mmCIF file of C-alpha atoms in Angstrom:
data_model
loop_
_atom_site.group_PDB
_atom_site.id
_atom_site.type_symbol
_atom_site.label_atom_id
_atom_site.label_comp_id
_atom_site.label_asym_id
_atom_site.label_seq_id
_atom_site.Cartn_x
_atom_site.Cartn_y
_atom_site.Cartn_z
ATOM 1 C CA UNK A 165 23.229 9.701 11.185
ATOM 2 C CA UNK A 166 22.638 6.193 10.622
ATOM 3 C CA UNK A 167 19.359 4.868 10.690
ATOM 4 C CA UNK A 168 17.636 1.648 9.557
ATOM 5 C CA UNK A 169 14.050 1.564 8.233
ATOM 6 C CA UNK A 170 10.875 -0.644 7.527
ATOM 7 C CA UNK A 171 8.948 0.144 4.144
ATOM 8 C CA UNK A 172 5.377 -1.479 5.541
ATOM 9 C CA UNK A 173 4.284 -0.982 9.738
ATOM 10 C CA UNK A 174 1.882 -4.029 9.353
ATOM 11 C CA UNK A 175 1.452 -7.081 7.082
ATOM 12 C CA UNK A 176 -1.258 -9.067 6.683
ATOM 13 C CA UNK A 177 -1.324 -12.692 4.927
ATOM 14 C CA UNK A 178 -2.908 -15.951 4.508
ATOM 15 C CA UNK A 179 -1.750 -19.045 6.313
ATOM 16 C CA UNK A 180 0.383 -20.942 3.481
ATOM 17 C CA UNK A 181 1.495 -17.794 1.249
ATOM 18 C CA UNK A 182 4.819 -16.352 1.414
ATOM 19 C CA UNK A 183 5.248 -13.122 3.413
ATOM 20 C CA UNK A 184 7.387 -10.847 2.295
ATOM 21 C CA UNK A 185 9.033 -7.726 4.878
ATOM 22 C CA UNK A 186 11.485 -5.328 3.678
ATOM 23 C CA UNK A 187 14.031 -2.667 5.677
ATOM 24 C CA UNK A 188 15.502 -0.420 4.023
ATOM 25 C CA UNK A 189 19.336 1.039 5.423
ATOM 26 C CA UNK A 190 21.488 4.090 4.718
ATOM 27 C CA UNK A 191 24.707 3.474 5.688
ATOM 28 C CA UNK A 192 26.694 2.074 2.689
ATOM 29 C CA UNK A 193 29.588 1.008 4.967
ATOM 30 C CA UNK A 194 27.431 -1.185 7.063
ATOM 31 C CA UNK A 195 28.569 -4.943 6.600
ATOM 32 C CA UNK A 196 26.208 -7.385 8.994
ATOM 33 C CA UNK A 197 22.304 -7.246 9.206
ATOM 34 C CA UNK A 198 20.476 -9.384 11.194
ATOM 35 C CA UNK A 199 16.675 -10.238 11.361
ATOM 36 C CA UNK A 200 14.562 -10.663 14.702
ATOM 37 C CA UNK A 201 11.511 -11.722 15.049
ATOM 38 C CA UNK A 202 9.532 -10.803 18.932
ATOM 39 C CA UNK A 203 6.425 -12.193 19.890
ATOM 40 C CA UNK A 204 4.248 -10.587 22.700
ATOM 41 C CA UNK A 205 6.289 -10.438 25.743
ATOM 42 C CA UNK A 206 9.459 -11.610 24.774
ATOM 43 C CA UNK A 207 12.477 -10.665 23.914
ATOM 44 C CA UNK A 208 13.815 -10.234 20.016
ATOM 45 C CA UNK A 209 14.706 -13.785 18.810
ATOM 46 C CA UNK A 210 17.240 -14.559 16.060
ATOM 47 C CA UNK A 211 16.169 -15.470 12.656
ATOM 48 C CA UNK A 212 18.786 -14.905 10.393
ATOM 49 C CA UNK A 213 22.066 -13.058 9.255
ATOM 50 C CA UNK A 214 23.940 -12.321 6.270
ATOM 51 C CA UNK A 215 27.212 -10.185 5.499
ATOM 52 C CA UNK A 216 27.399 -7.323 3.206
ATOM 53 C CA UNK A 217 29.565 -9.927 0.700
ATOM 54 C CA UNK A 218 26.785 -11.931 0.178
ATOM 55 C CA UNK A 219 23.414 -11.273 -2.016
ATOM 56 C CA UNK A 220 21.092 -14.355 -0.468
ATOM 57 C CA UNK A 221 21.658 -16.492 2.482
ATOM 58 C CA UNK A 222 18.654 -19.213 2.813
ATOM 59 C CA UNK A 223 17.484 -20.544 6.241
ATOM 60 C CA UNK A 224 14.760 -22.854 7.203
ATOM 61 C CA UNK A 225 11.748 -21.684 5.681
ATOM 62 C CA UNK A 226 13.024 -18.125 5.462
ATOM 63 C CA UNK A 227 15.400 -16.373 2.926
ATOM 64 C CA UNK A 228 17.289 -12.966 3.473
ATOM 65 C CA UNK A 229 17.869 -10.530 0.289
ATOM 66 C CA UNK A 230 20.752 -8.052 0.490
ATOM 67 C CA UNK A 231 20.477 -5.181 -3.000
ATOM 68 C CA UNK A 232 23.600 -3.100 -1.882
ATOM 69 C CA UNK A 233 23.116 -0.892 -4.585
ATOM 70 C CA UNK A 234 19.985 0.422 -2.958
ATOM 71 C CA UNK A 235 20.827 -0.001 0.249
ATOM 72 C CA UNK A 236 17.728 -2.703 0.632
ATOM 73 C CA UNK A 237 17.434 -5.677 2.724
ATOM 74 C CA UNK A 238 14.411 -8.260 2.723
ATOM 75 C CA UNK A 239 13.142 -10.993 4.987
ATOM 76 C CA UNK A 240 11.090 -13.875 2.639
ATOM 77 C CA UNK A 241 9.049 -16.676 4.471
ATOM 78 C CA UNK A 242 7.979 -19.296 2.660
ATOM 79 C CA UNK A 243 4.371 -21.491 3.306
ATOM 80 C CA UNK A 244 3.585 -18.674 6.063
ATOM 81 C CA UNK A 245 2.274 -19.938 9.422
ATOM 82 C CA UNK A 246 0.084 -18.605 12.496
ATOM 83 C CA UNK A 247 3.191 -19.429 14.562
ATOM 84 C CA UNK A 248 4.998 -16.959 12.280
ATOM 85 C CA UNK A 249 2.841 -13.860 13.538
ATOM 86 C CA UNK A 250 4.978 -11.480 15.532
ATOM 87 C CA UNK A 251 6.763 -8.504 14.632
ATOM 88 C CA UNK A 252 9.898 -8.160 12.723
ATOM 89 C CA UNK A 253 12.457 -6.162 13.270
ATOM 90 C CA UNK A 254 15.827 -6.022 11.158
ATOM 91 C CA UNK A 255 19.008 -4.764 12.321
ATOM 92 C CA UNK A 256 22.160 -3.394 11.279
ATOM 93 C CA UNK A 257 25.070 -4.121 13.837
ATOM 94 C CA UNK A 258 27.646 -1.864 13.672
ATOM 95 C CA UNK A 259 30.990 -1.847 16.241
ATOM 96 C CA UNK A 260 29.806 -2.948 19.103
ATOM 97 C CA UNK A 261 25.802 -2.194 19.175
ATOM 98 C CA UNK A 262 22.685 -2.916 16.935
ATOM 99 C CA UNK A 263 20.804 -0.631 15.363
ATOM 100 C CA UNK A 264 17.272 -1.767 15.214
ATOM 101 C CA UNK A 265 14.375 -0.563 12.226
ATOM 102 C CA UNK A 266 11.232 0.256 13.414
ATOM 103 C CA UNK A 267 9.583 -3.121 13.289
ATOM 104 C CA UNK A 268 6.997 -4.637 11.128
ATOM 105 C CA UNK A 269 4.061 -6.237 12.355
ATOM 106 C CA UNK A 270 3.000 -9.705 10.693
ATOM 107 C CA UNK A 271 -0.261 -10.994 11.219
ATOM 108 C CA UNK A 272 -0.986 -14.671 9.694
ATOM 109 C CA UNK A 273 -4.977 -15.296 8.595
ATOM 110 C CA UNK A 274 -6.097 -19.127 8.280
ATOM 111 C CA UNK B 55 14.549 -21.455 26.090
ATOM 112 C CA UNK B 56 16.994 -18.289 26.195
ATOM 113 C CA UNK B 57 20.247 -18.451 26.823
ATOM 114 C CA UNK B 58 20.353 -15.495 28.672
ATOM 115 C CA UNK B 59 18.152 -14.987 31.672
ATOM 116 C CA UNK B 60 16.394 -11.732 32.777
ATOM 117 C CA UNK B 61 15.249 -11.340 36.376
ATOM 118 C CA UNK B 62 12.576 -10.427 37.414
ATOM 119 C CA UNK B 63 10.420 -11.034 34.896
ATOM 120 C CA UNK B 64 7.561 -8.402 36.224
ATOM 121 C CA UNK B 65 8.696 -5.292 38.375
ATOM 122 C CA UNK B 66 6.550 -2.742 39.778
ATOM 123 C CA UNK B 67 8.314 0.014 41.917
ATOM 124 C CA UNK B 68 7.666 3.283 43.079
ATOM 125 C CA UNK B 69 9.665 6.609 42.087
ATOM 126 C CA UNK B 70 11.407 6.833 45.288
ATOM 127 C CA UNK B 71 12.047 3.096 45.337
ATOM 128 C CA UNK B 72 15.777 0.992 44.527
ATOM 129 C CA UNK B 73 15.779 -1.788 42.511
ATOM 130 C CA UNK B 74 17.794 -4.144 40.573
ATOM 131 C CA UNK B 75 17.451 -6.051 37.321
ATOM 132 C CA UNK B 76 19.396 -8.945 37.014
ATOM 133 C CA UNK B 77 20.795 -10.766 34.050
ATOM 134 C CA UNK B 78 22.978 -13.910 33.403
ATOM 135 C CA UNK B 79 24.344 -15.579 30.447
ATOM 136 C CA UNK B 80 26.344 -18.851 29.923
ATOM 137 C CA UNK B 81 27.556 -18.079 26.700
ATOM 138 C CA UNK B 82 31.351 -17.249 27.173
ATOM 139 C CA UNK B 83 30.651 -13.896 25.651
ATOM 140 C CA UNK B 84 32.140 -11.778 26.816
ATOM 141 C CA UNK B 85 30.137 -8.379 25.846
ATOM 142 C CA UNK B 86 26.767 -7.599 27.253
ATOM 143 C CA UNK B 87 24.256 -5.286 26.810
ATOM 144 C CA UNK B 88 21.058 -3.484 28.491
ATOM 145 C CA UNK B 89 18.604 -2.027 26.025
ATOM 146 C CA UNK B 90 15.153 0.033 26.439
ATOM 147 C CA UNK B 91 11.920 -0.970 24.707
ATOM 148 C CA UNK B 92 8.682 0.477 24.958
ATOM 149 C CA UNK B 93 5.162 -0.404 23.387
ATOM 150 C CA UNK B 94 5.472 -0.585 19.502
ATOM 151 C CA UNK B 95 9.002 0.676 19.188
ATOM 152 C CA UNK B 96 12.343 -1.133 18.645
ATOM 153 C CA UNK B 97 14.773 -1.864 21.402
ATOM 154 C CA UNK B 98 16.967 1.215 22.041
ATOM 155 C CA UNK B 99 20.463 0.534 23.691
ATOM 156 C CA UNK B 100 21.141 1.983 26.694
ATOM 157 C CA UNK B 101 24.625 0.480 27.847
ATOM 158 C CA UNK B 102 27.577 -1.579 26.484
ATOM 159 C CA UNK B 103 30.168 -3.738 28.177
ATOM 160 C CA UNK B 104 33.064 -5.319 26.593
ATOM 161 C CA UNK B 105 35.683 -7.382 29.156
ATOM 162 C CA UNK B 106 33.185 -6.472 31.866
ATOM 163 C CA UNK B 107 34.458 -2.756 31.601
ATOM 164 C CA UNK B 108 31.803 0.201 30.367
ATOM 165 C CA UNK B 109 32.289 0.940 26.854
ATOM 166 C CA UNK B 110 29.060 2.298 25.639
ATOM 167 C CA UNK B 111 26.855 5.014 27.556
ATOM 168 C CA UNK B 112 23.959 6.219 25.635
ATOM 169 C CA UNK B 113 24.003 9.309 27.060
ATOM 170 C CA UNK B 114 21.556 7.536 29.891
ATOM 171 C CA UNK B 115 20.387 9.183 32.930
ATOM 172 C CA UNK B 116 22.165 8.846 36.182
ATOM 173 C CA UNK B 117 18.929 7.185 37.674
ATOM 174 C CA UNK B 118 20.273 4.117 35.406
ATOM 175 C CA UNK B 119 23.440 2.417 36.777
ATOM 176 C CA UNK B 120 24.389 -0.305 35.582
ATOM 177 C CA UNK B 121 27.043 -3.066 36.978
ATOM 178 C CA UNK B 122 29.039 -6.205 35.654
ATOM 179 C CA UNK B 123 30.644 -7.980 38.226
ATOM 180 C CA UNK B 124 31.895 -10.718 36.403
ATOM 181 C CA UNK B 125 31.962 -11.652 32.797
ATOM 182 C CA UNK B 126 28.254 -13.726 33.023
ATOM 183 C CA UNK B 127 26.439 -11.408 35.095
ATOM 184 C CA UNK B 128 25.146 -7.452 34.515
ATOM 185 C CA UNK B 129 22.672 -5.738 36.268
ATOM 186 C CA UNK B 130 20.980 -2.552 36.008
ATOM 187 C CA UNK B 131 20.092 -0.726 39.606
ATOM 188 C CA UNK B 132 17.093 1.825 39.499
ATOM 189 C CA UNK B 133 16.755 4.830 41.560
ATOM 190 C CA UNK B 134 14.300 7.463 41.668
ATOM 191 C CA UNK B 135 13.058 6.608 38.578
ATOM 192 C CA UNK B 136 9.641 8.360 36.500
ATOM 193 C CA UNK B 137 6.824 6.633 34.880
ATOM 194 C CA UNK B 138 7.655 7.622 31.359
ATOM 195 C CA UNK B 139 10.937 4.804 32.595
ATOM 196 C CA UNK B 140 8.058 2.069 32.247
ATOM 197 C CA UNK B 141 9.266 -0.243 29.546
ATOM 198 C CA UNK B 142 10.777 -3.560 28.727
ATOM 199 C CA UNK B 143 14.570 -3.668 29.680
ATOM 200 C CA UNK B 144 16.367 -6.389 27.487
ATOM 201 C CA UNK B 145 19.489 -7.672 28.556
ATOM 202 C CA UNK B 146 21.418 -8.917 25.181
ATOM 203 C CA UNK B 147 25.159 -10.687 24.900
ATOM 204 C CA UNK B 148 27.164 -11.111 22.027
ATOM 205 C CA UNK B 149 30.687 -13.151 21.481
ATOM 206 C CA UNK B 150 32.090 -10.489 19.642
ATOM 207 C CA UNK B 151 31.799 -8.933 15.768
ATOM 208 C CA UNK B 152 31.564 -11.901 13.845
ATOM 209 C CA UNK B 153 28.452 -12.979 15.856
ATOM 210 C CA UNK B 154 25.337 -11.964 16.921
ATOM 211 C CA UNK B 155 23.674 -11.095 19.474
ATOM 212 C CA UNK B 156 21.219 -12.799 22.089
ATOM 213 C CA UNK B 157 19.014 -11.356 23.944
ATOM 214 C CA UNK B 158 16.812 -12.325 26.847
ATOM 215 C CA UNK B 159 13.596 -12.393 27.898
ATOM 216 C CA UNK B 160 13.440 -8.963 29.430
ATOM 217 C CA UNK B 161 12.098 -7.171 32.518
ATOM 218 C CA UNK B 162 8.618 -5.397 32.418
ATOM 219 C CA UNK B 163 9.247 -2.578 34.612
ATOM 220 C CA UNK B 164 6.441 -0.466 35.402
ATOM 221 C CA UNK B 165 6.985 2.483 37.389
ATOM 222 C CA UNK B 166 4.027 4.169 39.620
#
């Protein structure tokens, strides 16, 4: 079946480096991922999308990475704040429903 | 602030108790969604409607029922339900495929 997976469970960094969290997918036909992050207690907030046409798509502060040919997606955020601690999830929407990874935690050291 | 709003917030209820979770959006969208969560795992759908008509069932147990009386409001009613049903219930809408998808706050349901 379908599933969508994280490479690393936690992720540790220092305030002002860029974090890096990658998912990994294996269904080829999927053509829409989406990143989430969730802090303690609420629910999974938008970050950013891209479409299976595209390679990069750049947001505030954060950049999503699409390698189709290994079936790889990554979240970059640059100058990494304490704010930015939460977990990560990424997400593959197929017809009609998500199908969430298993989440990476990011935890941001001054 | 969400968009979509999840009440209660907090629910404690008993395994022979009835209960309702409530959940609104303002969004014009007109799918919505109910999934699961528990502690360190990824939301897990439970139920999909699309023009306020069930299209998704996750094979869920009859103890979950859930409701869309009109295109901004879903609910999920409870009924006998066990403690291993303890989680945090996410209400999510979307405006269709070429968007994504918002979720709420959620419910922390505990069940004793």
């Amino acid at each position: 079946g379908e599933s969508v997976g994280l490479h690393l469970p936690t992720l540790s960094v220092q305030e002002g480096d860029n974090s890096i969290i990658n998912c990994a997918y294996s269904n080829s036909a999927s053509d829409y991922f989406i990143w989430y992050k969730q802090e303690s207690g609420k629910g999974p907030q938008f970050i950013i999308d891209i479409r299976s046409n595209m390679d990069k798509r750049q947001g505030q502060r954060v950049t999503v990475l699409l390698n189709k040919t290994v079936k790889h997606l990554s979240l970059q955020i640059a100058a990494t704040q304490p704010g930015d601690s939460a977990v990560y999830f990424c997400a593959e929407r197929g017809y009609n429903k998500l199908i969430f990874g298993a989440g990476t935690r990011l935890a941001v050291h001054p | 602030d969400t968009e979509v709003t999840q009440t209660p917030k907090h629910l404690v209820m008993g395994m022979t108790n009835k209960k309702s979770l409530k959940c609104e959006q303002h969004m014009g969208h007109r799918a919505m969604y109910w999934y699961k969560q528990k502690a360190k795992k990824p939301p897990e759908l439970m139920f999909v409607y699309s023009y306020e008509k069930l299209s998704i069932n996750e094979s869920v147990p009859s103890r979950f029922s859930p409701e869309c009386p009109n295109s901004s409001l879903l609910n999920l009613h409870l009924h006998a339900l066990q403690p291993e049903d303890s989680a945090l219930y996410l209400c999510a809408s979307g405006g269709g495929r070429v968007s994504g998808y918002t979720f709420g706050s959620g419910t922390r349901l505990t069940v004793v």
